[in-house]
C-alpha cells in the first residue's frame, strides 16, 4: 500500500451533521472548504444538506463540479482578486463578504448584482483556535460609512458576518442591523456567525450560548436567516493519517524514527494550526495480541518527518513501543488544515496522496481504538 494515505470516515460526518442539527437547529451550515477540500468530504456534506463557504475561484469550482447549486455557495472572503469576483458572477455565486470601501468598488465593477454581508470584527476575539481578527473585519465605527458606500454603489447589504460565535459578536451584529435601519437602508436578514467551532466537549456549551445570544439580540427579528461556516468542526476528527516508519536510530533508551510524512506535508497543522498530534502504532491498534504490543514497554521516542530540515520534527519525547522500519504509525484527527496546506519541499511529496473511504457505525465509534 502506498504510504502515506488518509482514511475519511463518512460515519463521523453523518454523526457530526446530526449533532449540528440537534444543537444548532436554526443555524444553516456552510462548510468552509479551505479547511479540507477533499471532494468526498464535500460531496458527503452536500448530500447531507450542507452549503459551502468558498474563498477562491478554485474552491468555488470544486464545489460546483459536484453539481451543487451556486446558490448554496457564499464567497466568504472579504478581499478577493477581481478575476475571482468576475468568475463568481459568471457562475452565479451571488453572495459575498466585504469589510472595506475598496472591496465595494471592485464588486460594483465586477459583479454589480452581488449581495453583500458586512464582515465585522467582534468586540472581543476570544474562543477561536486561530484568530483572524487582526486581518479581517470592519470596526464598529467604520460601519456607517461602509453601509453608505455600498448603497452609493447600488449594492445591497443583506446581513452581517463575523468569525467567532461569541455572544458579544452577535449583539454587535444586531447593532449593525439597527444602524442599517437608521440609515434608511433595506432591512437586513442574514446573520452569518462564521466558523471556529470544535466538535469536542466545548461544542454543546458553545451552541447553548449561541442560541441564547441569537434569541436575546434577534428574538423579535422576523425572517432572520442564520448561517454558520464550520470548517474544523466537520473535518478534524473524520480523517486518520497512516504513515510508514522509513528509518530508525537507537541511542541508549532513546528511539528516533523517521516517517514518510511530516510538517512540510500533511502534518503541517503542527506549524500552521498549532495542533498537538498523537499517534499509535498500527500493529498495536489492530492486533493487541501481537507480542511486541503485549510487552508494554515503551521508550521516549522522537518522530521526524522525511525532509532534511531539522524543524521537520513531528513528536519529541513521545512514549512508543519499539518500532521497526516499515511499521505503520497512525495519526487520528488529521482532517483540519492538513492535506490542504502541505508542500513538496525537498522532493518529498510528503502529503497523504490517497484518501480511502470508510463508514463506521455509531456503536463502532463508541468503541474506537484511537
Ligand atoms: C477559515 C474560515 C472558516 C472556518 O474556520 P474553522 O475554524 O475551521 O471553523 C470560516 N469562515 C471563514 C470566513 C474562514 O476564513
Short mmCIF file of C-alpha atoms and ligand atoms in Angstrom, two decimals:
data_model
loop_
_atom_site.label_atom_id
_atom_site.label_comp_id
_atom_site.label_asym_id
_atom_site.label_seq_id
_atom_site.Cartn_x
_atom_site.Cartn_y
_atom_site.Cartn_z
CA UNK A 1 0.00 0.00 0.00
CA UNK A 2 1.33 3.43 -0.96
CA UNK A 3 2.18 5.48 2.08
CA UNK A 4 1.23 7.98 3.43
CA UNK A 5 -2.54 7.83 2.98
CA UNK A 6 -5.66 9.04 4.75
CA UNK A 7 -8.94 7.43 5.69
CA UNK A 8 -12.12 9.52 5.71
CA UNK A 9 -14.85 8.09 7.93
CA UNK A 10 -18.19 9.14 6.46
CA UNK A 11 -19.95 7.80 9.57
CA UNK A 12 -18.24 10.52 11.58
CA UNK A 13 -19.50 13.17 9.15
CA UNK A 14 -23.08 11.86 9.48
CA UNK A 15 -22.79 11.89 13.28
CA UNK A 16 -21.48 15.45 13.27
CA UNK A 17 -24.25 16.63 10.95
CA UNK A 18 -26.86 15.08 13.28
CA UNK A 19 -25.24 16.77 16.26
CA UNK A 20 -25.19 20.14 14.48
CA UNK A 21 -28.86 19.83 13.52
CA UNK A 22 -29.77 18.94 17.11
CA UNK A 23 -27.73 21.58 18.92
CA UNK A 24 -27.89 24.45 16.42
CA UNK A 25 -31.21 23.77 14.68
CA UNK A 26 -31.66 27.33 13.43
CA UNK A 27 -28.14 27.68 12.01
CA UNK A 28 -27.59 26.52 8.41
CA UNK A 29 -24.07 25.11 7.99
CA UNK A 30 -21.90 26.44 5.13
CA UNK A 31 -18.81 24.17 5.29
CA UNK A 32 -15.57 26.21 4.98
CA UNK A 33 -13.86 24.43 2.09
CA UNK A 34 -10.38 25.75 2.90
CA UNK A 35 -10.25 23.54 5.99
CA UNK A 36 -10.14 20.40 3.82
CA UNK A 37 -11.17 20.49 0.16
CA UNK A 38 -11.37 16.69 -0.21
CA UNK A 39 -14.09 16.03 -2.80
CA UNK A 40 -15.54 13.02 -1.00
CA UNK A 41 -15.96 15.13 2.11
CA UNK A 42 -17.56 17.99 0.17
CA UNK A 43 -19.81 15.52 -1.64
CA UNK A 44 -20.92 13.85 1.58
CA UNK A 45 -21.65 17.21 3.18
CA UNK A 46 -23.59 18.32 0.11
CA UNK A 47 -25.68 15.14 0.23
CA UNK A 48 -26.37 15.76 3.93
CA UNK A 49 -27.70 19.23 3.15
CA UNK A 50 -24.74 21.48 3.88
CA UNK A 51 -24.00 24.59 1.89
CA UNK A 52 -20.47 25.93 1.35
CA UNK A 53 -18.13 28.79 2.20
CA UNK A 54 -15.60 29.23 -0.61
CA UNK A 55 -12.77 31.76 -0.59
CA UNK A 56 -11.40 31.46 -4.13
CA UNK A 57 -12.24 30.57 -7.70
CA UNK A 58 -10.74 27.07 -7.32
CA UNK A 59 -12.81 26.34 -4.21
CA UNK A 60 -15.98 27.50 -5.99
CA UNK A 61 -15.05 25.24 -8.91
CA UNK A 62 -14.61 22.15 -6.80
CA UNK A 63 -17.98 22.59 -5.11
CA UNK A 64 -19.74 23.29 -8.43
CA UNK A 65 -18.02 20.26 -10.01
CA UNK A 66 -20.10 18.05 -7.71
CA UNK A 67 -23.32 19.51 -9.05
CA UNK A 68 -24.02 21.73 -6.06
CA UNK A 69 -26.18 24.70 -6.99
CA UNK A 70 -24.34 28.07 -6.88
CA UNK A 71 -26.98 29.47 -4.53
CA UNK A 72 -25.60 27.10 -1.88
CA UNK A 73 -22.22 28.87 -2.03
CA UNK A 74 -21.17 32.01 -0.23
CA UNK A 75 -17.96 33.68 -1.43
CA UNK A 76 -16.83 34.37 2.16
CA UNK A 77 -13.57 36.16 1.53
CA UNK A 78 -13.62 39.87 2.37
CA UNK A 79 -10.75 40.66 -0.02
CA UNK A 80 -10.86 38.91 -3.39
CA UNK A 81 -8.94 39.27 -6.66
CA UNK A 82 -11.07 40.97 -9.33
CA UNK A 83 -10.77 37.95 -11.63
CA UNK A 84 -12.28 35.72 -8.95
CA UNK A 85 -15.17 38.15 -8.42
CA UNK A 86 -15.87 38.15 -12.17
CA UNK A 87 -15.79 34.36 -12.13
CA UNK A 88 -18.31 34.24 -9.28
CA UNK A 89 -20.58 36.46 -11.40
CA UNK A 90 -20.37 34.15 -14.43
CA UNK A 91 -21.22 31.00 -12.43
CA UNK A 92 -23.98 32.59 -10.33
CA UNK A 93 -22.37 32.80 -6.89
CA UNK A 94 -24.18 35.90 -5.72
CA UNK A 95 -23.33 36.45 -2.04
CA UNK A 96 -20.00 37.70 -0.74
CA UNK A 97 -18.46 39.42 2.27
CA UNK A 98 -16.65 42.76 2.47
CA UNK A 99 -15.04 44.96 5.10
CA UNK A 100 -13.60 47.88 3.08
CA UNK A 101 -14.62 50.57 0.59
CA UNK A 102 -12.12 49.27 -1.94
CA UNK A 103 -13.87 45.91 -1.95
CA UNK A 104 -17.22 47.63 -2.55
CA UNK A 105 -15.70 49.33 -5.58
CA UNK A 106 -14.32 46.07 -7.00
CA UNK A 107 -17.65 44.29 -6.53
CA UNK A 108 -19.55 47.18 -8.14
CA UNK A 109 -17.28 46.89 -11.16
CA UNK A 110 -17.07 43.08 -11.46
CA UNK A 111 -20.33 41.72 -10.03
CA UNK A 112 -22.87 44.54 -9.61
CA UNK A 113 -25.79 42.24 -8.70
CA UNK A 114 -23.92 40.55 -5.85
CA UNK A 115 -25.43 40.67 -2.35
CA UNK A 116 -23.08 41.68 0.44
CA UNK A 117 -22.56 40.64 4.03
CA UNK A 118 -20.61 43.17 6.07
CA UNK A 119 -17.81 41.36 7.91
CA UNK A 120 -17.32 42.94 11.32
CA UNK A 121 -14.59 42.49 13.87
CA UNK A 122 -16.13 41.00 17.00
CA UNK A 123 -15.58 43.19 20.07
CA UNK A 124 -13.57 40.55 21.90
CA UNK A 125 -11.76 37.93 19.95
CA UNK A 126 -11.52 35.06 22.38
CA UNK A 127 -12.53 31.46 21.95
CA UNK A 128 -11.15 30.62 18.50
CA UNK A 129 -8.11 28.40 17.92
CA UNK A 130 -6.56 30.83 15.48
CA UNK A 131 -7.52 34.46 15.46
CA UNK A 132 -8.49 36.05 12.15
CA UNK A 133 -9.47 39.21 13.98
CA UNK A 134 -6.41 41.22 13.04
CA UNK A 135 -6.70 40.60 9.33
CA UNK A 136 -10.44 40.92 8.72
CA UNK A 137 -13.47 42.71 9.95
CA UNK A 138 -14.71 46.30 9.96
CA UNK A 139 -14.51 48.20 13.22
CA UNK A 140 -17.91 49.24 14.52
CA UNK A 141 -17.11 52.91 13.94
CA UNK A 142 -16.45 52.16 10.27
CA UNK A 143 -19.86 50.54 9.78
CA UNK A 144 -21.94 53.61 8.79
CA UNK A 145 -19.60 54.74 6.02
CA UNK A 146 -19.25 51.18 4.66
CA UNK A 147 -23.02 50.76 4.54
CA UNK A 148 -23.34 54.09 2.76
CA UNK A 149 -20.57 53.24 0.32
CA UNK A 150 -22.39 50.03 -0.62
CA UNK A 151 -25.65 51.92 -1.05
CA UNK A 152 -23.97 54.56 -3.20
CA UNK A 153 -22.55 51.77 -5.36
CA UNK A 154 -26.04 50.31 -5.82
CA UNK A 155 -25.13 47.17 -3.88
CA UNK A 156 -27.46 45.57 -1.35
CA UNK A 157 -26.06 44.67 2.08
CA UNK A 158 -28.28 41.81 3.23
CA UNK A 159 -26.58 40.96 6.50
CA UNK A 160 -23.61 40.78 8.80
CA UNK A 161 -20.85 38.20 9.23
CA UNK A 162 -18.07 37.62 11.75
CA UNK A 163 -15.78 34.78 12.62
CA UNK A 164 -16.39 33.64 16.16
CA UNK A 165 -19.71 32.80 17.72
CA UNK A 166 -19.35 34.76 20.91
CA UNK A 167 -22.32 36.47 22.47
CA UNK A 168 -20.61 39.85 22.09
CA UNK A 169 -20.31 39.40 18.35
CA UNK A 170 -23.99 38.58 17.98
CA UNK A 171 -25.13 41.70 19.78
CA UNK A 172 -22.60 43.75 17.76
CA UNK A 173 -24.17 42.30 14.61
CA UNK A 174 -27.58 43.40 15.87
CA UNK A 175 -26.26 46.94 16.25
CA UNK A 176 -25.26 46.85 12.56
CA UNK A 177 -28.80 45.74 11.62
CA UNK A 178 -30.08 48.72 13.63
CA UNK A 179 -27.60 51.09 12.02
CA UNK A 180 -28.79 49.99 8.57
CA UNK A 181 -32.40 50.78 9.52
CA UNK A 182 -31.34 54.12 10.95
CA UNK A 183 -29.67 55.00 7.64
CA UNK A 184 -32.82 54.03 5.76
CA UNK A 185 -31.23 51.04 4.03
CA UNK A 186 -33.29 47.96 3.12
CA UNK A 187 -33.85 45.63 6.06
CA UNK A 188 -31.08 43.13 6.69
CA UNK A 189 -31.97 39.46 7.08
CA UNK A 190 -28.78 37.36 7.19
CA UNK A 191 -26.69 36.69 10.28
CA UNK A 192 -23.50 34.76 9.48
CA UNK A 193 -21.86 33.57 12.70
CA UNK A 194 -18.76 32.26 10.90
CA UNK A 195 -16.54 29.33 11.88
CA UNK A 196 -14.32 28.42 14.78
CA UNK A 197 -16.36 25.53 16.19
CA UNK A 198 -14.70 22.43 17.57
CA UNK A 199 -16.61 19.18 17.77
CA UNK A 200 -15.34 18.24 21.23
CA UNK A 201 -16.90 18.77 24.63
CA UNK A 202 -16.93 22.55 24.13
CA UNK A 203 -19.44 22.36 21.28
CA UNK A 204 -22.55 21.80 23.38
CA UNK A 205 -21.79 24.73 25.67
CA UNK A 206 -20.93 26.98 22.70
CA UNK A 207 -24.18 26.01 20.96
CA UNK A 208 -26.24 26.87 24.05
CA UNK A 209 -24.53 30.26 24.30
CA UNK A 210 -25.07 30.99 20.61
CA UNK A 211 -28.75 30.02 20.72
CA UNK A 212 -29.27 32.20 23.78
CA UNK A 213 -27.43 35.16 22.24
CA UNK A 214 -29.40 34.89 18.97
CA UNK A 215 -32.64 34.78 20.96
CA UNK A 216 -31.58 37.74 23.12
CA UNK A 217 -30.48 40.00 20.25
CA UNK A 218 -32.63 38.82 17.35
CA UNK A 219 -35.60 37.16 19.05
CA UNK A 220 -38.02 39.71 17.61
CA UNK A 221 -36.41 39.82 14.13
CA UNK A 222 -38.77 38.21 11.63
CA UNK A 223 -37.49 36.18 8.69
CA UNK A 224 -33.93 36.07 10.02
CA UNK A 225 -31.66 33.59 8.24
CA UNK A 226 -28.76 32.40 10.40
CA UNK A 227 -25.82 30.68 8.79
CA UNK A 228 -22.53 29.31 10.16
CA UNK A 229 -19.25 28.46 8.44
CA UNK A 230 -17.86 25.43 10.28
CA UNK A 231 -14.60 24.03 8.91
CA UNK A 232 -12.69 22.23 11.64
CA UNK A 233 -15.95 21.04 13.25
CA UNK A 234 -16.66 18.67 10.34
CA UNK A 235 -13.18 17.88 9.05
CA UNK A 236 -10.90 17.40 12.04
CA UNK A 237 -11.98 14.07 13.53
CA UNK A 238 -13.17 12.49 10.29
CA UNK A 239 -9.70 11.86 8.85
CA UNK A 240 -7.00 9.45 10.04
CA UNK A 241 -3.48 9.58 8.60
CA UNK A 242 -1.42 6.42 8.08
CA UNK A 243 2.36 6.82 7.72
CA UNK A 244 5.21 4.34 7.49
CA UNK A 245 8.41 4.22 9.51
CA UNK A 246 11.21 4.70 6.96
CA UNK A 247 14.18 4.99 9.30
CA UNK A 248 15.29 4.32 12.87
CA UNK A 249 18.16 5.19 15.21
CA UNK A 250 18.73 3.89 18.74
CA UNK A 251 20.66 5.96 21.28
CA UNK A 252 20.58 4.32 24.68
CA UNK A 253 16.97 4.30 25.85
CA UNK A 254 16.03 6.85 23.23
CA UNK A 255 14.39 5.79 19.98
CA UNK A 256 14.37 8.03 16.93
CA UNK A 257 12.13 7.28 13.93
CA UNK A 258 11.73 8.84 10.51
CA UNK A 259 8.28 8.59 8.92
CA UNK A 260 7.22 9.40 5.36
CA UNK A 261 5.02 12.39 6.21
CA UNK A 262 5.94 15.48 8.20
CA UNK A 263 5.48 19.16 8.85
CA UNK A 264 6.02 20.02 5.17
CA UNK A 265 3.24 17.55 4.32
CA UNK A 266 0.00 16.53 6.00
CA UNK A 267 1.39 17.28 9.45
CA UNK A 268 1.86 20.98 8.64
CA UNK A 269 -1.05 21.54 11.04
CA UNK A 270 1.60 21.33 13.79
CA UNK A 271 3.12 24.57 12.45
CA UNK A 272 0.22 26.49 10.90
CA UNK A 273 -2.65 25.33 13.09
CA UNK A 274 -0.75 24.92 16.39
CA UNK A 275 -2.06 21.35 16.50
CA UNK A 276 -0.97 18.82 19.10
CA UNK A 277 -0.88 15.45 17.37
CA UNK A 278 -0.94 11.92 18.76
CA UNK A 279 -0.11 8.62 17.12
CA UNK A 280 -0.46 4.86 17.66
CA UNK A 281 1.45 2.01 16.02
CA UNK A 282 -0.99 0.19 13.77
CA UNK A 283 0.15 -3.26 14.94
CA UNK A 284 -0.92 -2.41 18.48
CA UNK A 285 -4.17 -0.81 17.49
CA UNK A 286 -5.40 -3.64 15.32
CA UNK A 287 -3.69 -6.64 16.93
CA UNK A 288 -3.24 -6.18 20.67
CA UNK A 289 -2.23 -9.89 20.84
CA UNK A 290 0.93 -9.03 18.89
CA UNK A 291 3.84 -9.98 21.21
CA UNK A 292 5.54 -6.64 20.54
CA UNK A 293 2.50 -4.85 21.92
CA UNK A 294 1.79 -7.23 24.78
CA UNK A 295 5.18 -6.33 26.10
CA UNK A 296 4.01 -2.92 27.19
CA UNK A 297 7.49 -1.43 27.48
CA UNK A 298 7.67 1.95 25.81
CA UNK A 299 10.59 4.24 25.04
CA UNK A 300 10.93 8.02 24.89
CA UNK A 301 10.78 8.48 21.13
CA UNK A 302 11.30 11.25 18.61
CA UNK A 303 9.39 11.11 15.33
CA UNK A 304 10.93 13.01 12.41
CA UNK A 305 9.41 13.86 9.02
CA UNK A 306 11.27 12.81 5.87
CA UNK A 307 12.79 16.12 4.73
CA UNK A 308 16.37 17.14 5.54
CA UNK A 309 15.24 20.10 7.64
CA UNK A 310 15.66 19.61 11.38
CA UNK A 311 12.49 21.54 12.13
CA UNK A 312 10.69 18.69 10.35
CA UNK A 313 10.04 17.03 13.71
CA UNK A 314 6.58 15.65 14.43
CA UNK A 315 6.84 14.46 18.04
CA UNK A 316 9.50 14.68 20.73
CA UNK A 317 9.84 12.66 23.91
CA UNK A 318 6.74 10.68 22.99
CA UNK A 319 6.27 7.25 24.53
CA UNK A 320 6.07 4.50 21.90
CA UNK A 321 6.70 0.76 21.93
CA UNK A 322 9.72 -0.41 19.95
CA UNK A 323 9.02 0.08 16.23
CA UNK A 324 10.78 -1.32 13.18
CA UNK A 325 11.31 0.11 9.71
CA UNK A 326 8.14 -0.45 7.61
CA UNK A 327 5.82 -0.44 10.64
CA UNK A 328 2.78 1.84 10.33
CA UNK A 329 2.19 4.82 12.60
CA UNK A 330 -1.39 6.10 12.61
CA UNK A 331 -2.43 9.68 13.48
CA UNK A 332 -6.10 10.31 14.39
CA UNK A 333 -7.95 13.64 13.99
CA UNK A 334 -5.96 14.70 10.95
CA UNK A 335 -8.62 16.37 8.81
CA UNK A 336 -8.39 20.08 9.63
CA UNK A 337 -5.80 22.25 7.82
CA UNK A 338 -3.66 19.22 6.90
CA UNK A 339 -3.78 17.99 3.28
CA UNK A 340 -4.98 21.43 2.19
CA UNK A 341 -1.70 23.15 3.02
CA UNK A 342 1.17 20.67 2.56
CA UNK A 343 4.12 21.23 0.20
CA UNK A 344 6.51 19.14 -1.91
CA UNK A 345 9.59 20.57 -0.20
CA UNK A 346 12.83 18.65 -0.71
CA UNK A 347 11.26 16.48 -3.41
CA UNK A 348 9.13 14.61 -0.91
CA UNK A 349 5.50 14.88 -1.91
CA UNK A 350 5.09 14.02 1.72
CA UNK A 351 1.38 14.51 1.91
CA UNK A 352 -1.24 11.80 2.09
CA UNK A 353 -1.86 11.16 -1.59
CA UNK A 354 -4.83 8.85 -1.45
CA UNK A 355 -7.88 9.09 0.74
CA UNK A 356 -9.81 5.89 1.32
CA UNK A 357 -13.41 5.99 2.47
CA UNK A 358 -14.75 4.17 5.50
CA UNK A 359 -18.17 4.08 7.08
CA UNK A 360 -18.22 3.39 10.80
CA UNK A 361 -21.43 2.84 12.75
CA UNK A 362 -22.08 4.93 15.86
CA UNK A 363 -21.51 1.79 18.01
CA UNK A 364 -18.15 1.10 16.41
CA UNK A 365 -17.15 4.72 17.07
CA UNK A 366 -18.02 4.37 20.74
CA UNK A 367 -15.53 1.52 20.98
CA UNK A 368 -12.96 3.14 18.73
CA UNK A 369 -9.34 2.26 19.24
CA UNK A 370 -7.90 5.71 18.80
C1 LIG B 1 -11.32 29.63 7.90
C2 LIG B 1 -12.66 30.18 7.90
C3 LIG B 1 -13.73 29.47 8.47
C4 LIG B 1 -13.56 28.12 9.13
O1 LIG B 1 -12.92 28.19 10.35
P1 LIG B 1 -12.85 26.89 11.30
O2 LIG B 1 -12.04 27.33 12.46
O3 LIG B 1 -12.18 25.82 10.51
O4 LIG B 1 -14.26 26.53 11.64
C5 LIG B 1 -14.99 30.02 8.41
N1 LIG B 1 -15.20 31.22 7.85
C6 LIG B 1 -14.20 31.94 7.28
C7 LIG B 1 -14.51 33.24 6.65
C8 LIG B 1 -12.92 31.44 7.30
O5 LIG B 1 -11.94 32.17 6.75
#
